[in-house]
Amino acid sequence: MGKGIGIIISSEHPRFDCEYKKTFSALGYDVKKYIMDFVPGHGFNDDEKKLIKDHMENARDFLRGCDAIIYARSYGAFFINGISYIRSFFDVPVIFSTESIIKNIKKYGNKIYTITPYAQKRHELEIKWLNHYGIRSMASLSLGRDDGYLKYIEPYDLNEAVKIANKSLNIDAIYIACTFMPGISGKNIIENDSKIPVISANGAILNDFLELNL
């Protein structure tokens, strides 16, 4: 019997088939998708925590038999207590996009150029979150998209942003935020001609998954 991987994504996620399913199926894994409702907020207050609990109980049953789980969201998983709570529902390895991002950035250092698809308020929250883990955004670029427009960003859009980031001095890596962005199947395009390492949210997930050696 083949290996199976469960992927937990937002109901608004635009890239399941072209990013996750295509990539992990090509690696020989059966891929099962569990969809969480996309709702406002970050998973911090009591109502949001109740939503996470209900979803994780359902996801545990729905993804039973999978050899690993990918939580391709930040909702409720920005910090270690939320990550630990969600992980407690499963008895197989769970990879979190947030955890993978921090780990993969720190392979290169703590000074980065941050590229996000977000409008300014959410962009600033991303920079603040990185700073919590000791990662400094020496410069940054917001693409100014609200949630409904994230799906329209393509690898060639990000490649232009990466070209701008390459002009920066004194940075260890370029970070592209958000699992909605292309970053697995589009990774080579995004990194094309970059002299500075590029870490995308989805690329970081893939790196950590491959380290599991399932």
Tab-separated table of C-alpha atoms in Angstrom:
chain	number	residue	atom	x	y	z
A	1	MET	CA	0.000	0.000	0.000
A	2	GLY	CA	1.322	3.472	-0.894
A	3	LYS	CA	2.097	6.246	1.511
A	4	GLY	CA	-0.597	8.820	2.161
A	5	ILE	CA	-0.402	12.479	3.122
A	6	GLY	CA	-3.201	14.625	4.499
A	7	ILE	CA	-3.242	18.338	3.717
A	8	ILE	CA	-5.323	20.788	5.741
A	9	ILE	CA	-6.071	23.957	3.793
A	10	SER	CA	-8.364	26.961	3.830
A	11	SER	CA	-11.600	26.867	1.841
A	12	GLU	CA	-10.262	29.915	-0.034
A	13	HIS	CA	-6.995	28.235	-1.035
A	14	PRO	CA	-6.540	28.559	-4.810
A	15	ARG	CA	-3.602	26.232	-5.445
A	16	PHE	CA	-4.298	22.769	-4.083
A	17	ASP	CA	-4.236	20.928	-7.406
A	18	CYS	CA	-1.362	22.790	-9.075
A	19	GLU	CA	0.835	23.035	-5.961
A	20	TYR	CA	0.198	20.292	-3.424
A	21	LYS	CA	-1.564	17.487	-5.271
A	22	LYS	CA	0.649	17.712	-8.352
A	23	THR	CA	3.872	17.865	-6.371
A	24	PHE	CA	3.178	15.180	-3.778
A	25	SER	CA	1.509	12.814	-6.235
A	26	ALA	CA	4.642	13.060	-8.408
A	27	LEU	CA	6.653	12.021	-5.341
A	28	GLY	CA	4.519	8.880	-5.050
A	29	TYR	CA	2.087	9.885	-2.290
A	30	ASP	CA	-1.655	9.535	-2.160
A	31	VAL	CA	-2.978	12.989	-1.282
A	32	LYS	CA	-6.076	13.642	0.796
A	33	LYS	CA	-7.469	17.136	1.326
A	34	TYR	CA	-9.294	18.436	4.393
A	35	ILE	CA	-10.842	21.894	3.979
A	36	MET	CA	-11.179	24.329	6.885
A	37	ASP	CA	-13.600	27.230	6.616
A	38	PHE	CA	-11.971	30.532	5.785
A	39	VAL	CA	-13.077	32.972	8.484
A	40	PRO	CA	-11.791	36.337	9.712
A	41	GLY	CA	-9.290	36.351	12.554
A	42	HIS	CA	-6.128	34.509	13.524
A	43	GLY	CA	-7.356	31.694	15.771
A	44	PHE	CA	-6.627	33.415	19.076
A	45	ASN	CA	-9.951	34.164	20.788
A	46	ASP	CA	-12.262	31.594	22.424
A	47	ASP	CA	-14.687	31.300	19.504
A	48	GLU	CA	-11.805	30.810	17.080
A	49	LYS	CA	-10.217	28.182	19.333
A	50	LYS	CA	-13.546	26.328	19.442
A	51	LEU	CA	-13.624	26.396	15.630
A	52	ILE	CA	-10.103	24.945	15.514
A	53	LYS	CA	-11.050	22.210	17.996
A	54	ASP	CA	-14.100	21.191	15.988
A	55	HIS	CA	-12.163	21.137	12.734
A	56	MET	CA	-9.213	19.193	14.146
A	57	GLU	CA	-11.506	16.541	15.561
A	58	ASN	CA	-13.102	16.158	12.142
A	59	ALA	CA	-9.731	16.275	10.367
A	60	ARG	CA	-8.335	13.568	12.665
A	61	ASP	CA	-11.124	11.224	11.607
A	62	PHE	CA	-11.132	12.221	7.938
A	63	LEU	CA	-7.339	11.892	7.557
A	64	ARG	CA	-6.984	8.705	9.574
A	65	GLY	CA	-4.487	6.364	7.921
A	66	CYS	CA	-2.347	9.157	6.467
A	67	ASP	CA	1.365	8.875	7.216
A	68	ALA	CA	1.846	12.610	7.734
A	69	ILE	CA	-0.233	15.788	7.905
A	70	ILE	CA	0.530	19.195	6.407
A	71	TYR	CA	-1.204	22.139	8.067
A	72	ALA	CA	-0.939	24.610	5.196
A	73	ARG	CA	-2.373	27.502	7.181
A	74	SER	CA	-1.302	30.044	9.754
A	75	TYR	CA	-4.721	30.173	11.456
A	76	GLY	CA	-4.201	29.246	15.111
A	77	ALA	CA	-0.574	28.249	14.439
A	78	PHE	CA	1.419	31.454	14.644
A	79	PHE	CA	3.004	30.522	17.971
A	80	ILE	CA	4.209	27.395	19.731
A	81	ASN	CA	1.167	26.950	21.986
A	82	GLY	CA	-1.212	26.872	19.019
A	83	ILE	CA	1.091	24.579	17.055
A	84	SER	CA	1.358	22.177	20.008
A	85	TYR	CA	-2.414	22.170	20.469
A	86	ILE	CA	-3.174	21.326	16.845
A	87	ARG	CA	-0.397	18.721	16.747
A	88	SER	CA	-1.936	16.978	19.783
A	89	PHE	CA	-4.903	15.799	17.683
A	90	PHE	CA	-2.723	13.569	15.475
A	91	ASP	CA	-0.475	10.567	16.091
A	92	VAL	CA	1.597	11.072	12.917
A	93	PRO	CA	4.084	13.848	12.020
A	94	VAL	CA	2.444	17.231	11.400
A	95	ILE	CA	4.208	19.911	9.364
A	96	PHE	CA	3.072	23.494	9.920
A	97	SER	CA	3.667	26.202	7.349
A	98	THR	CA	4.516	28.704	10.093
A	99	GLU	CA	7.026	26.426	11.802
A	100	SER	CA	8.632	25.507	8.469
A	101	ILE	CA	8.966	29.145	7.430
A	102	ILE	CA	10.883	30.109	10.565
A	103	LYS	CA	13.100	27.017	10.414
A	104	ASN	CA	13.980	27.461	6.739
A	105	ILE	CA	14.726	31.178	7.055
A	106	LYS	CA	17.045	30.548	9.988
A	107	LYS	CA	19.101	28.133	7.907
A	108	TYR	CA	20.492	31.259	6.233
A	109	GLY	CA	20.383	33.831	9.033
A	110	ASN	CA	17.970	36.315	10.541
A	111	LYS	CA	18.100	39.281	8.164
A	112	ILE	CA	15.645	39.054	5.311
A	113	TYR	CA	13.803	40.885	2.571
A	114	THR	CA	10.111	40.131	3.100
A	115	ILE	CA	7.665	39.950	0.191
A	116	THR	CA	3.988	39.548	1.019
A	117	PRO	CA	0.870	39.580	-1.156
A	118	TYR	CA	-1.057	41.423	1.525
A	119	ALA	CA	-2.408	44.919	1.954
A	120	GLN	CA	-0.413	47.055	4.374
A	121	LYS	CA	-2.046	46.118	7.696
A	122	ARG	CA	-1.621	42.374	7.180
A	123	HIS	CA	1.837	42.992	5.722
A	124	GLU	CA	2.909	44.719	8.934
A	125	LEU	CA	1.511	41.850	11.018
A	126	GLU	CA	3.685	39.408	9.051
A	127	ILE	CA	6.791	41.467	9.788
A	128	LYS	CA	5.850	41.676	13.481
A	129	TRP	CA	5.331	37.896	13.609
A	130	LEU	CA	8.758	37.243	12.083
A	131	ASN	CA	10.316	39.660	14.543
A	132	HIS	CA	8.842	37.632	17.420
A	133	TYR	CA	11.140	34.799	16.310
A	134	GLY	CA	14.175	37.053	16.006
A	135	ILE	CA	13.935	37.481	12.239
A	136	ARG	CA	14.426	41.037	11.040
A	137	SER	CA	12.914	42.384	7.840
A	138	MET	CA	15.639	44.735	6.672
A	139	ALA	CA	13.371	45.756	3.778
A	140	SER	CA	9.996	44.605	2.522
A	141	LEU	CA	7.533	44.766	-0.339
A	142	SER	CA	3.751	44.526	-0.105
A	143	LEU	CA	1.889	43.537	-3.271
A	144	GLY	CA	-1.228	45.138	-1.807
A	145	ARG	CA	-3.738	42.347	-2.384
A	146	ASP	CA	-6.693	41.626	-0.187
A	147	ASP	CA	-7.650	38.006	0.425
A	148	GLY	CA	-9.964	37.653	-2.555
A	149	TYR	CA	-7.237	38.668	-4.989
A	150	LEU	CA	-4.386	36.474	-3.740
A	151	LYS	CA	-5.182	33.766	-6.286
A	152	TYR	CA	-4.268	36.094	-9.132
A	153	ILE	CA	-0.586	36.309	-8.192
A	154	GLU	CA	1.522	34.074	-10.425
A	155	PRO	CA	5.194	33.005	-10.384
A	156	TYR	CA	6.215	35.659	-12.876
A	157	ASP	CA	4.734	38.368	-10.608
A	158	LEU	CA	6.855	37.122	-7.737
A	159	ASN	CA	9.925	36.805	-9.932
A	160	GLU	CA	9.754	40.567	-10.548
A	161	ALA	CA	9.556	41.166	-6.799
A	162	VAL	CA	12.535	38.869	-6.228
A	163	LYS	CA	14.543	40.860	-8.777
A	164	ILE	CA	13.875	44.000	-6.730
A	165	ALA	CA	14.839	42.225	-3.506
A	166	ASN	CA	18.144	41.142	-5.052
A	167	LYS	CA	19.213	44.776	-5.132
A	168	SER	CA	19.205	44.885	-1.324
A	169	LEU	CA	22.396	44.749	0.703
A	170	ASN	CA	23.037	43.009	4.009
A	171	ILE	CA	20.290	40.369	3.826
A	172	ASP	CA	20.629	36.614	4.277
A	173	ALA	CA	17.534	35.506	2.376
A	174	ILE	CA	14.385	36.588	0.586
A	175	TYR	CA	11.115	35.415	2.116
A	176	ILE	CA	7.828	35.116	0.175
A	177	ALA	CA	4.874	34.919	2.550
A	178	CYS	CA	1.555	33.039	2.302
A	179	THR	CA	0.735	29.468	1.285
A	180	PHE	CA	-1.684	30.937	-1.276
A	181	MET	CA	1.374	31.900	-3.322
A	182	PRO	CA	3.039	29.627	-5.875
A	183	GLY	CA	6.106	28.095	-4.301
A	184	ILE	CA	6.386	24.386	-5.050
A	185	SER	CA	5.637	23.884	-8.735
A	186	GLY	CA	6.530	27.544	-9.269
A	187	LYS	CA	9.674	27.435	-7.155
A	188	ASN	CA	12.218	27.320	-9.968
A	189	ILE	CA	10.577	30.269	-11.697
A	190	ILE	CA	10.560	32.322	-8.505
A	191	GLU	CA	14.214	31.581	-7.787
A	192	ASN	CA	15.339	32.163	-11.365
A	193	ASP	CA	18.496	34.274	-11.451
A	194	SER	CA	18.295	35.094	-7.732
A	195	LYS	CA	21.739	35.382	-6.178
A	196	ILE	CA	20.130	35.397	-2.717
A	197	PRO	CA	18.357	32.308	-1.293
A	198	VAL	CA	14.567	32.452	-1.678
A	199	ILE	CA	12.248	30.867	0.896
A	200	SER	CA	8.572	30.636	0.040
A	201	ALA	CA	5.953	29.359	2.466
A	202	ASN	CA	5.117	26.357	0.279
A	203	GLY	CA	8.758	25.683	-0.543
A	204	ALA	CA	9.540	25.578	3.190
A	205	ILE	CA	6.738	23.045	3.710
A	206	LEU	CA	8.153	20.831	0.968
A	207	ASN	CA	11.672	21.019	2.402
A	208	ASP	CA	10.482	19.878	5.824
A	209	PHE	CA	8.285	17.154	4.374
A	210	LEU	CA	11.196	15.679	2.455
A	211	GLU	CA	13.223	15.551	5.683
A	212	LEU	CA	10.654	13.117	7.138
A	213	ASN	CA	11.913	10.354	4.806
A	214	LEU	CA	8.587	8.537	4.885
